[in-house]
Amino acid sequence: MPDPRTEPTPAVSLQGLTVAYGGHGAHGGRPALDGITLRIQPGERVALVGPSGAGKSTLLGLCNGTVTPTSGRAQVLGTDPARASSRGLRALRSRIGSVHQHLNLVGPLRVVHNVNAGHLGSWGRWRALRSLVRPLQVDEARGALARVGIAGHLHQRTDRLSGGEQQRVALARVLVQDPDLVLADEPVSSLDPTRADEVMGLLCGVLSRDRPRRTLLVSLHDFDLAVRHCDRVVGLRQGRVVLDLPAADVDQQARERLYELESER
Ligand SMILES: Nc1ncnc2c1ncn2[C@@H]1O[C@H](COP(=O)(O)OP(=O)(O)OP(=O)(O)O)[C@@H](O)[C@H]1O
């Protein structure tokens, strides 16, 4: 049993968390998350996998405070998002980087502005507006783009880039934000397999090498990508954790158990 005095404070700690949207469970009374207990240590790269509707996005939403639990407790970077003041929640969110399938990039803006959006949590409003007129911290933006392999695109219009390149802009935005925790919800599901593999390599490589204690929690439909790029694989099914293994220990049997048809259970 680990000694609580020497264990690091977890980056994410969920205890008996249940989410029942609208006060009722989804799918005929079943909650979206059903008594989830999970600890993720700083620096871990964790993949969340499981069938559609298993609760992966809901779990990520709990971590950034956009979803409120019905019961149970969460600590994310030492803060309970559901009990934090609005200032506390803002402070927490400034330490969390997000990567989504929908990239939330402003297409007509030049790439440098979208990368600099990573500073918005720390820049005041005037600094942000000034930067829109004449970009600030350009060298930092260029450096971040270089690290994701598209340094030459700094001044291009963002919507002229390919989907994979735009995903790299979103990663560069996270790099300049420099968060302690990255939450990625289906970050590569719109990319072809080769691009998806490259972007996952950057997400789990550059983003975590950048700061070794940075924690990554990424939901994925592609089980192979999860095993290939992450340290640990957590499988959700019907709102419960049914698999939690180091990626190296995941075998075919574990995979089949996770995805077997609902009717077979
Ligand atoms: N805002 C909401 N209101 C009501 N029910 C919701 C809401 N969001 C999700 N649900 C339900 O909660 C359950 C879990 O959904 P969630 O999106 O977390 O699953 P998921 O594993 O991310 O699915 P997918 O892989 O398809 O994105 C589903 O039954 C879904 O219909």
GROMACS .gro file of C-alpha atoms and ligand atoms in nm:
model
  296
    1MET     CA    1   0.000   0.000   0.000
    2PRO     CA    2   0.152   0.337  -0.103
    3ASP     CA    3   0.251   0.569   0.180
    4PRO     CA    4   0.025   0.880   0.158
    5ARG     CA    5   0.306   1.091   0.312
    6THR     CA    6   0.543   1.021   0.024
    7GLU     CA    7   0.292   0.990  -0.262
    8PRO     CA    8   0.281   1.300  -0.484
    9THR     CA    9  -0.047   1.493  -0.490
   10PRO     CA   10  -0.236   1.343  -0.784
   11ALA     CA   11  -0.295   1.565  -1.086
   12VAL     CA   12  -0.648   1.423  -1.100
   13SER     CA   13  -0.828   1.242  -0.822
   14LEU     CA   14  -1.188   1.132  -0.868
   15GLN     CA   15  -1.370   0.958  -0.585
   16GLY     CA   16  -1.702   0.786  -0.630
   17LEU     CA   17  -1.805   1.029  -0.899
   18THR     CA   18  -2.147   0.998  -1.052
   19VAL     CA   19  -2.298   1.218  -1.322
   20ALA     CA   20  -2.666   1.179  -1.403
   21TYR     CA   21  -2.760   1.440  -1.662
   22GLY     CA   22  -3.086   1.620  -1.590
   23GLY     CA   23  -3.113   1.440  -1.259
   24HIS     CA   24  -3.184   1.113  -1.438
   25GLY     CA   25  -2.945   0.864  -1.581
   26ALA     CA   26  -2.884   0.854  -1.952
   27HIS     CA   27  -2.984   0.538  -2.140
   28GLY     CA   28  -3.299   0.446  -1.949
   29GLY     CA   29  -3.192   0.546  -1.600
   30ARG     CA   30  -2.822   0.470  -1.616
   31PRO     CA   31  -2.599   0.764  -1.519
   32ALA     CA   32  -2.338   0.887  -1.767
   33LEU     CA   33  -2.072   0.819  -1.503
   34ASP     CA   34  -2.139   0.572  -1.229
   35GLY     CA   35  -1.918   0.589  -0.920
   36ILE     CA   36  -1.585   0.653  -1.090
   37THR     CA   37  -1.273   0.636  -0.871
   38LEU     CA   38  -0.949   0.723  -1.047
   39ARG     CA   39  -0.611   0.873  -0.956
   40ILE     CA   40  -0.376   1.011  -1.215
   41GLN     CA   41  -0.026   1.114  -1.106
   42PRO     CA   42   0.161   1.416  -1.241
   43GLY     CA   43   0.340   1.331  -1.564
   44GLU     CA   44   0.119   1.035  -1.658
   45ARG     CA   45  -0.012   1.010  -2.012
   46VAL     CA   46  -0.348   0.842  -1.983
   47ALA     CA   47  -0.577   0.733  -2.264
   48LEU     CA   48  -0.949   0.709  -2.200
   49VAL     CA   49  -1.106   0.454  -2.430
   50GLY     CA   50  -1.441   0.286  -2.459
   51PRO     CA   51  -1.749   0.257  -2.676
   52SER     CA   52  -1.956   0.555  -2.782
   53GLY     CA   53  -2.157   0.691  -2.490
   54ALA     CA   54  -1.930   0.528  -2.229
   55GLY     CA   55  -1.875   0.863  -2.055
   56LYS     CA   56  -1.531   0.973  -2.181
   57SER     CA   57  -1.629   1.333  -2.267
   58THR     CA   58  -1.826   1.359  -1.945
   59LEU     CA   59  -1.518   1.260  -1.746
   60LEU     CA   60  -1.307   1.522  -1.925
   61GLY     CA   61  -1.583   1.778  -1.860
   62LEU     CA   62  -1.569   1.698  -1.489
   63CYS     CA   63  -1.197   1.775  -1.489
   64ASN     CA   64  -1.238   2.125  -1.630
   65GLY     CA   65  -1.556   2.206  -1.441
   66THR     CA   66  -1.793   2.218  -1.738
   67VAL     CA   67  -1.980   1.914  -1.601
   68THR     CA   68  -2.101   1.909  -1.240
   69PRO     CA   69  -2.110   1.575  -1.057
   70THR     CA   70  -2.430   1.450  -0.903
   71SER     CA   71  -2.228   1.293  -0.623
   72GLY     CA   72  -1.866   1.218  -0.535
   73ARG     CA   73  -1.561   1.441  -0.521
   74ALA     CA   74  -1.300   1.555  -0.769
   75GLN     CA   75  -0.962   1.719  -0.713
   76VAL     CA   76  -0.793   1.852  -1.022
   77LEU     CA   77  -0.449   2.011  -0.971
   78GLY     CA   78  -0.550   2.048  -0.606
   79THR     CA   79  -0.885   2.218  -0.675
   80ASP     CA   80  -1.236   2.077  -0.668
   81PRO     CA   81  -1.387   2.231  -0.985
   82ALA     CA   82  -1.744   2.186  -0.861
   83ARG     CA   83  -1.675   2.374  -0.537
   84ALA     CA   84  -1.434   2.638  -0.667
   85SER     CA   85  -1.527   3.007  -0.676
   86SER     CA   86  -1.548   3.158  -1.023
   87ARG     CA   87  -1.200   3.307  -0.969
   88GLY     CA   88  -1.070   2.967  -0.850
   89LEU     CA   89  -1.222   2.800  -1.155
   90ARG     CA   90  -1.061   3.059  -1.386
   91ALA     CA   91  -0.726   2.998  -1.218
   92LEU     CA   92  -0.768   2.622  -1.257
   93ARG     CA   93  -0.864   2.652  -1.623
   94SER     CA   94  -0.559   2.866  -1.694
   95ARG     CA   95  -0.353   2.562  -1.586
   96ILE     CA   96  -0.547   2.324  -1.812
   97GLY     CA   97  -0.483   2.306  -2.186
   98SER     CA   98  -0.757   2.171  -2.412
   99VAL     CA   99  -0.734   1.999  -2.746
  100HIS     CA  100  -1.052   1.898  -2.922
  101GLN     CA  101  -1.165   1.745  -3.246
  102HIS     CA  102  -1.320   2.088  -3.314
  103LEU     CA  103  -1.015   2.304  -3.283
  104ASN     CA  104  -1.170   2.638  -3.187
  105LEU     CA  105  -0.932   2.821  -3.418
  106VAL     CA  106  -1.035   3.148  -3.579
  107GLY     CA  107  -0.999   3.058  -3.947
  108PRO     CA  108  -0.953   3.404  -4.103
  109LEU     CA  109  -0.684   3.504  -3.850
  110ARG     CA  110  -0.317   3.444  -3.910
  111VAL     CA  111  -0.163   3.144  -3.739
  112VAL     CA  112   0.039   3.360  -3.496
  113HIS     CA  113  -0.285   3.497  -3.343
  114ASN     CA  114  -0.431   3.152  -3.292
  115VAL     CA  115  -0.111   3.036  -3.125
  116ASN     CA  116  -0.107   3.347  -2.907
  117ALA     CA  117  -0.460   3.263  -2.791
  118GLY     CA  118  -0.275   3.026  -2.557
  119HIS     CA  119  -0.173   3.335  -2.357
  120LEU     CA  120  -0.529   3.458  -2.305
  121GLY     CA  121  -0.557   3.311  -1.954
  122SER     CA  122  -0.254   3.514  -1.840
  123TRP     CA  123  -0.271   3.824  -2.062
  124GLY     CA  124  -0.513   4.100  -1.966
  125ARG     CA  125  -0.776   4.214  -2.215
  126TRP     CA  126  -0.569   4.512  -2.339
  127ARG     CA  127  -0.262   4.305  -2.402
  128ALA     CA  128  -0.474   4.057  -2.598
  129LEU     CA  129  -0.626   4.339  -2.806
  130ARG     CA  130  -0.284   4.498  -2.867
  131SER     CA  131  -0.152   4.165  -2.985
  132LEU     CA  132  -0.431   4.141  -3.240
  133VAL     CA  133  -0.311   4.467  -3.396
  134ARG     CA  134   0.059   4.382  -3.376
  135PRO     CA  135   0.138   4.029  -3.255
  136LEU     CA  136   0.333   4.004  -2.929
  137GLN     CA  137   0.576   3.727  -2.827
  138VAL     CA  138   0.621   3.630  -3.191
  139ASP     CA  139   0.946   3.441  -3.128
  140GLU     CA  140   0.772   3.223  -2.873
  141ALA     CA  141   0.488   3.149  -3.118
  142ARG     CA  142   0.742   3.068  -3.391
  143GLY     CA  143   0.931   2.839  -3.153
  144ALA     CA  144   0.612   2.654  -3.061
  145LEU     CA  145   0.524   2.610  -3.428
  146ALA     CA  146   0.875   2.482  -3.499
  147ARG     CA  147   0.834   2.220  -3.231
  148VAL     CA  148   0.518   2.088  -3.395
  149GLY     CA  149   0.684   2.099  -3.737
  150ILE     CA  150   0.517   2.398  -3.909
  151ALA     CA  151   0.743   2.695  -3.830
  152GLY     CA  152   0.698   2.836  -4.179
  153HIS     CA  153   0.324   2.892  -4.136
  154LEU     CA  154   0.342   3.169  -3.874
  155HIS     CA  155   0.188   3.441  -4.092
  156GLN     CA  156  -0.049   3.231  -4.301
  157ARG     CA  157  -0.424   3.250  -4.274
  158THR     CA  158  -0.522   2.962  -4.048
  159ASP     CA  159  -0.808   2.838  -4.265
  160ARG     CA  160  -0.567   2.791  -4.559
  161LEU     CA  161  -0.390   2.510  -4.371
  162SER     CA  162  -0.481   2.143  -4.394
  163GLY     CA  163  -0.671   1.970  -4.112
  164GLY     CA  164  -0.352   1.810  -3.978
  165GLU     CA  165  -0.167   2.143  -3.989
  166GLN     CA  166  -0.453   2.314  -3.807
  167GLN     CA  167  -0.436   2.044  -3.541
  168ARG     CA  168  -0.065   2.132  -3.502
  169VAL     CA  169  -0.159   2.500  -3.458
  170ALA     CA  170  -0.390   2.392  -3.177
  171LEU     CA  171  -0.099   2.201  -3.018
  172ALA     CA  172   0.130   2.505  -3.051
  173ARG     CA  173  -0.139   2.709  -2.873
  174VAL     CA  174  -0.122   2.462  -2.585
  175LEU     CA  175   0.260   2.482  -2.583
  176VAL     CA  176   0.257   2.860  -2.533
  177GLN     CA  177  -0.013   2.826  -2.267
  178ASP     CA  178   0.227   2.592  -2.082
  179PRO     CA  179  -0.041   2.412  -1.877
  180ASP     CA  180   0.007   2.153  -1.602
  181LEU     CA  181  -0.270   1.931  -1.737
  182VAL     CA  182  -0.381   1.871  -2.096
  183LEU     CA  183  -0.730   1.739  -2.163
  184ALA     CA  184  -0.780   1.617  -2.517
  185ASP     CA  185  -1.122   1.500  -2.632
  186GLU     CA  186  -1.103   1.291  -2.948
  187PRO     CA  187  -0.820   1.509  -3.080
  188VAL     CA  188  -0.748   1.307  -3.395
  189SER     CA  189  -1.079   1.157  -3.497
  190SER     CA  190  -1.110   1.379  -3.805
  191LEU     CA  191  -0.762   1.291  -3.936
  192ASP     CA  192  -0.651   1.005  -4.158
  193PRO     CA  193  -0.457   0.726  -3.980
  194THR     CA  194  -0.110   0.860  -4.073
  195ARG     CA  195  -0.188   1.217  -3.964
  196ALA     CA  196  -0.361   1.088  -3.650
  197ASP     CA  197  -0.049   0.893  -3.556
  198GLU     CA  198   0.174   1.198  -3.617
  199VAL     CA  199  -0.045   1.429  -3.412
  200MET     CA  200  -0.068   1.177  -3.127
  201GLY     CA  201   0.312   1.151  -3.137
  202LEU     CA  202   0.335   1.528  -3.095
  203LEU     CA  203   0.068   1.539  -2.827
  204CYS     CA  204   0.229   1.266  -2.617
  205GLY     CA  205   0.587   1.350  -2.715
  206VAL     CA  206   0.645   1.725  -2.752
  207LEU     CA  207   0.379   1.827  -2.503
  208SER     CA  208   0.500   1.599  -2.227
  209ARG     CA  209   0.874   1.634  -2.301
  210ASP     CA  210   0.825   2.008  -2.275
  211ARG     CA  211   0.751   1.964  -1.909
  212PRO     CA  212   0.795   1.615  -1.761
  213ARG     CA  213   0.535   1.658  -1.488
  214ARG     CA  214   0.270   1.774  -1.731
  215THR     CA  215  -0.020   1.532  -1.724
  216LEU     CA  216  -0.214   1.424  -2.030
  217LEU     CA  217  -0.564   1.279  -2.034
  218VAL     CA  218  -0.684   1.200  -2.384
  219SER     CA  219  -1.004   1.031  -2.499
  220LEU     CA  220  -0.964   0.816  -2.807
  221HIS     CA  221  -1.177   0.589  -3.021
  222ASP     CA  222  -0.869   0.425  -3.167
  223PHE     CA  223  -0.745   0.166  -2.918
  224ASP     CA  224  -0.417   0.109  -3.106
  225LEU     CA  225  -0.327   0.477  -3.086
  226ALA     CA  226  -0.396   0.468  -2.712
  227VAL     CA  227  -0.167   0.172  -2.654
  228ARG     CA  228   0.104   0.306  -2.884
  229HIS     CA  229   0.128   0.658  -2.745
  230CYS     CA  230   0.010   0.657  -2.383
  231ASP     CA  231   0.154   0.509  -2.061
  232ARG     CA  232  -0.176   0.392  -1.920
  233VAL     CA  233  -0.509   0.291  -2.067
  234VAL     CA  234  -0.835   0.344  -1.877
  235GLY     CA  235  -1.138   0.180  -2.035
  236LEU     CA  236  -1.487   0.307  -1.964
  237ARG     CA  237  -1.802   0.119  -2.034
  238GLN     CA  238  -2.151   0.233  -1.940
  239GLY     CA  239  -2.005   0.496  -1.710
  240ARG     CA  240  -1.776   0.261  -1.519
  241VAL     CA  241  -1.403   0.191  -1.523
  242VAL     CA  242  -1.370  -0.163  -1.653
  243LEU     CA  243  -1.004  -0.155  -1.754
  244ASP     CA  244  -0.709   0.028  -1.601
  245LEU     CA  245  -0.370  -0.103  -1.711
  246PRO     CA  246  -0.024   0.013  -1.811
  247ALA     CA  247  -0.031   0.033  -2.191
  248ALA     CA  248   0.237  -0.236  -2.210
  249ASP     CA  249   0.006  -0.483  -2.030
  250VAL     CA  250  -0.301  -0.435  -2.247
  251ASP     CA  251  -0.375  -0.752  -2.438
  252GLN     CA  252  -0.631  -0.866  -2.691
  253GLN     CA  253  -0.854  -1.011  -2.418
  254ALA     CA  254  -0.875  -0.676  -2.235
  255ARG     CA  255  -0.961  -0.504  -2.560
  256GLU     CA  256  -1.235  -0.754  -2.645
  257ARG     CA  257  -1.387  -0.729  -2.298
  258LEU     CA  258  -1.414  -0.353  -2.333
  259TYR     CA  259  -1.584  -0.359  -2.671
  260GLU     CA  260  -1.801  -0.668  -2.648
  261LEU     CA  261  -2.161  -0.597  -2.747
  262GLU     CA  262  -2.386  -0.448  -2.478
  263SER     CA  263  -2.635  -0.731  -2.542
  264GLU     CA  264  -2.375  -0.992  -2.453
  265ARG     CA  265  -2.350  -0.858  -2.098
  266LIG     N1  266  -2.537   1.731  -2.205
  266LIG     C1  267  -2.591   1.610  -2.194
  266LIG     N2  268  -2.720   1.596  -2.157
  266LIG     C2  269  -2.776   1.474  -2.144
  266LIG     N3  270  -2.709   1.357  -2.167
  266LIG     C3  271  -2.582   1.366  -2.205
  266LIG     C4  272  -2.516   1.492  -2.220
  266LIG     N4  273  -2.388   1.468  -2.258
  266LIG     C5  274  -2.374   1.334  -2.266
  266LIG     N5  275  -2.491   1.272  -2.234
  266LIG     C6  276  -2.514   1.128  -2.228
  266LIG     O1  277  -2.421   1.075  -2.135
  266LIG     C7  278  -2.366   0.952  -2.181
  266LIG     C8  279  -2.214   0.962  -2.191
  266LIG     O2  280  -2.184   1.055  -2.295
  266LIG     P1  281  -2.035   1.099  -2.330
  266LIG     O3  282  -2.045   1.200  -2.439
  266LIG     O4  283  -1.965   1.137  -2.206
  266LIG     O5  284  -1.975   0.962  -2.384
  266LIG     P2  285  -1.847   0.938  -2.476
  266LIG     O6  286  -1.785   0.813  -2.426
  266LIG     O7  287  -1.762   1.061  -2.480
  266LIG     O8  288  -1.913   0.913  -2.617
  266LIG     P3  289  -1.850   0.938  -2.763
  266LIG     O9  290  -1.734   0.844  -2.775
  266LIG    O10  291  -1.962   0.900  -2.855
  266LIG    O11  292  -1.812   1.082  -2.772
  266LIG     C9  293  -2.433   0.924  -2.315
  266LIG    O12  294  -2.542   0.838  -2.292
  266LIG    C10  295  -2.482   1.060  -2.361
  266LIG    O13  296  -2.597   1.048  -2.439
   0.00000   0.00000   0.00000
